[in-house]
Amino acid sequence: MNRRRADTVAGALVAAVLIVGGVLTWQAYQQQQAFEQMGSMMGTSMGAVHGTNPLLYVLGTLLLSAVVGGGYLVVRDEFTTTEVTDRSQTEMANPTEPESIESQDGSVQSEGKANPESQPQARVLDLLPDDERRILEPVLSSPGITQIELRDRSNFSKSKVSQTVSALEKRGLLYRERQGRTYRIYPSDDLQQKQAN
């Protein structure tokens, strides 16, 4: 069972015990008050004779919630797992798996990652934050894309696209040319040359 889910279930169980205990304590307190009021009208003390003392409910509730919560914490590691633990155990169980693959051109690259020496534009894209990468990828695949089309492809707001394009332009990764009420955006010459290689 997933540790987060087990923690949630155990927390909900402790909360349920506290809520039920609180309700029972409140009912016992009201019953005790009613007996005391009735006894004062009759001139006798009926509270000592009838009903359970609310203090017993309070102590029972705290004890039961401590047993449930503490018991869970004791057995938590045995019955739950975390994704990180599973992943590290899997990697330790298969240490002989190759960590890299030799590509057709003879360069060695890690699985799922681009080799920076053979693909310089991939290196640039890998170094960028996600929002800048989402702006630069369409510009590389469609040079001359308008800022409006870029907004549609990246699913960003108009101001987010404008700010990100300005930041990339300042760093020399792209440039834009005015066309009517919008801009056409092109990758910089350096980036295009690296992409062609």
Tab-separated table of C-alpha atoms in Angstrom, residues 1-151:
chain	number	residue	atom	x	y	z
A	1	MET	CA	0.000	0.000	0.000
A	2	ASN	CA	1.191	3.501	-0.761
A	3	ARG	CA	2.500	5.274	2.343
A	4	ARG	CA	0.600	8.489	1.637
A	5	ARG	CA	-2.695	6.610	1.286
A	6	ALA	CA	-2.023	4.602	4.470
A	7	ASP	CA	-1.195	7.816	6.372
A	8	THR	CA	-4.454	9.336	5.168
A	9	VAL	CA	-6.479	6.291	6.258
A	10	ALA	CA	-4.808	6.169	9.674
A	11	GLY	CA	-5.291	9.915	10.140
A	12	ALA	CA	-8.956	9.622	9.200
A	13	LEU	CA	-9.394	6.756	11.674
A	14	VAL	CA	-7.810	8.757	14.512
A	15	ALA	CA	-9.951	11.772	13.576
A	16	ALA	CA	-13.084	9.582	13.603
A	17	VAL	CA	-12.188	8.268	17.074
A	18	LEU	CA	-11.697	11.833	18.322
A	19	ILE	CA	-14.983	13.014	16.818
A	20	VAL	CA	-17.006	10.083	18.184
A	21	GLY	CA	-15.326	10.467	21.578
A	22	GLY	CA	-16.072	14.190	21.572
A	23	VAL	CA	-19.743	13.590	20.758
A	24	LEU	CA	-20.073	10.946	23.488
A	25	THR	CA	-18.304	13.224	25.979
A	26	TRP	CA	-20.645	16.093	25.126
A	27	GLN	CA	-23.726	13.884	25.508
A	28	ALA	CA	-22.494	12.554	28.873
A	29	TYR	CA	-21.804	16.116	30.025
A	30	GLN	CA	-25.292	17.277	29.031
A	31	GLN	CA	-26.837	14.245	30.729
A	32	GLN	CA	-24.851	14.943	33.899
A	33	GLN	CA	-25.942	18.595	33.842
A	34	ALA	CA	-29.584	17.559	33.384
A	35	PHE	CA	-29.399	15.130	36.345
A	36	GLU	CA	-27.755	17.769	38.540
A	37	GLN	CA	-30.410	20.308	37.586
A	38	MET	CA	-33.190	17.784	38.274
A	39	GLY	CA	-31.554	16.841	41.577
A	40	SER	CA	-31.324	20.485	42.658
A	41	MET	CA	-35.043	20.862	41.995
A	42	MET	CA	-35.800	17.768	44.063
A	43	GLY	CA	-33.250	18.540	46.762
A	44	THR	CA	-31.040	15.479	46.138
A	45	SER	CA	-27.848	14.799	44.188
A	46	MET	CA	-28.700	12.530	41.248
A	47	GLY	CA	-25.520	13.126	39.232
A	48	ALA	CA	-23.502	10.671	41.260
A	49	VAL	CA	-26.085	7.933	40.810
A	50	HIS	CA	-26.990	8.180	37.110
A	51	GLY	CA	-24.893	8.366	33.934
A	52	THR	CA	-21.237	8.003	33.030
A	53	ASN	CA	-18.778	10.677	34.024
A	54	PRO	CA	-17.739	12.724	30.917
A	55	LEU	CA	-14.138	12.584	32.119
A	56	LEU	CA	-14.131	8.832	31.449
A	57	TYR	CA	-15.136	9.477	27.832
A	58	VAL	CA	-12.354	12.046	27.449
A	59	LEU	CA	-9.736	9.675	28.841
A	60	GLY	CA	-11.065	6.740	26.793
A	61	THR	CA	-11.046	8.811	23.602
A	62	LEU	CA	-7.470	9.984	24.141
A	63	LEU	CA	-6.306	6.472	25.021
A	64	LEU	CA	-7.999	4.876	21.983
A	65	SER	CA	-6.677	7.512	19.570
A	66	ALA	CA	-3.157	7.104	21.030
A	67	VAL	CA	-3.359	3.313	20.635
A	68	VAL	CA	-4.619	3.563	17.023
A	69	GLY	CA	-2.115	6.263	15.995
A	70	GLY	CA	0.832	4.754	17.862
A	71	GLY	CA	0.036	1.255	16.645
A	72	TYR	CA	-0.066	2.495	13.076
A	73	LEU	CA	3.291	4.263	13.435
A	74	VAL	CA	4.845	1.057	14.781
A	75	VAL	CA	3.701	-1.088	11.820
A	76	ARG	CA	3.805	1.672	9.192
A	77	ASP	CA	7.152	0.743	7.649
A	78	GLU	CA	6.250	-2.936	7.353
A	79	PHE	CA	2.971	-2.462	5.500
A	80	THR	CA	3.634	0.605	3.373
A	81	THR	CA	6.035	1.440	0.599
A	82	THR	CA	7.224	4.596	-1.043
A	83	GLU	CA	7.877	5.057	-4.727
A	84	VAL	CA	11.431	6.231	-4.029
A	85	THR	CA	12.229	3.074	-2.054
A	86	ASP	CA	10.743	0.850	-4.763
A	87	ARG	CA	12.699	2.635	-7.465
A	88	SER	CA	16.016	2.454	-5.640
A	89	GLN	CA	15.480	-1.225	-4.824
A	90	THR	CA	14.708	-1.924	-8.490
A	91	GLU	CA	17.884	-0.140	-9.571
A	92	MET	CA	19.919	-2.067	-7.002
A	93	ALA	CA	18.354	-5.374	-8.092
A	94	ASN	CA	19.386	-4.801	-11.741
A	95	PRO	CA	22.883	-3.298	-11.547
A	96	THR	CA	23.987	-4.998	-14.754
A	97	GLU	CA	21.521	-3.123	-16.967
A	98	PRO	CA	23.338	-0.813	-19.362
A	99	GLU	CA	23.072	2.796	-18.370
A	100	SER	CA	23.905	4.062	-21.816
A	101	ILE	CA	23.364	3.042	-25.393
A	102	GLU	CA	25.754	3.444	-28.274
A	103	SER	CA	23.992	5.280	-31.093
A	104	GLN	CA	24.458	4.678	-34.820
A	105	ASP	CA	27.047	7.403	-35.223
A	106	GLY	CA	29.214	5.835	-32.510
A	107	SER	CA	28.558	8.381	-29.787
A	108	VAL	CA	27.458	7.064	-26.431
A	109	GLN	CA	24.340	8.605	-24.935
A	110	SER	CA	22.198	7.916	-21.905
A	111	GLU	CA	18.773	6.367	-22.381
A	112	GLY	CA	16.086	8.980	-23.021
A	113	LYS	CA	18.537	11.886	-23.093
A	114	ALA	CA	20.020	13.675	-26.060
A	115	ASN	CA	23.750	13.659	-26.532
A	116	PRO	CA	24.768	17.331	-26.205
A	117	GLU	CA	27.757	16.937	-28.552
A	118	SER	CA	25.649	15.599	-31.431
A	119	GLN	CA	22.609	17.850	-30.813
A	120	PRO	CA	23.593	21.305	-29.497
A	121	GLN	CA	20.048	22.715	-29.726
A	122	ALA	CA	18.873	19.859	-27.510
A	123	ARG	CA	21.480	20.912	-24.954
A	124	VAL	CA	20.156	24.481	-25.018
A	125	LEU	CA	16.565	23.272	-24.656
A	126	ASP	CA	17.509	20.938	-21.788
A	127	LEU	CA	19.079	23.817	-19.877
A	128	LEU	CA	16.019	26.047	-20.176
A	129	PRO	CA	13.111	26.126	-17.733
A	130	ASP	CA	9.904	24.450	-18.914
A	131	ASP	CA	8.076	27.679	-19.813
A	132	GLU	CA	10.964	28.946	-21.967
A	133	ARG	CA	11.312	25.527	-23.613
A	134	ARG	CA	7.582	25.574	-24.474
A	135	ILE	CA	8.145	28.899	-26.240
A	136	LEU	CA	11.427	28.045	-27.998
A	137	GLU	CA	10.462	24.595	-29.368
A	138	PRO	CA	7.702	25.928	-31.697
A	139	VAL	CA	10.025	28.734	-32.826
A	140	LEU	CA	12.687	26.161	-33.764
A	141	SER	CA	10.196	23.919	-35.564
A	142	SER	CA	8.381	26.816	-37.327
A	143	PRO	CA	10.685	29.826	-37.785
A	144	GLY	CA	8.686	32.976	-38.415
A	145	ILE	CA	5.791	31.887	-36.218
A	146	THR	CA	3.651	34.799	-35.050
A	147	GLN	CA	3.386	35.634	-31.395
A	148	ILE	CA	-0.372	34.893	-31.580
A	149	GLU	CA	0.272	31.382	-32.982
A	150	LEU	CA	2.936	30.894	-30.331
A	151	ARG	CA	0.424	31.790	-27.630
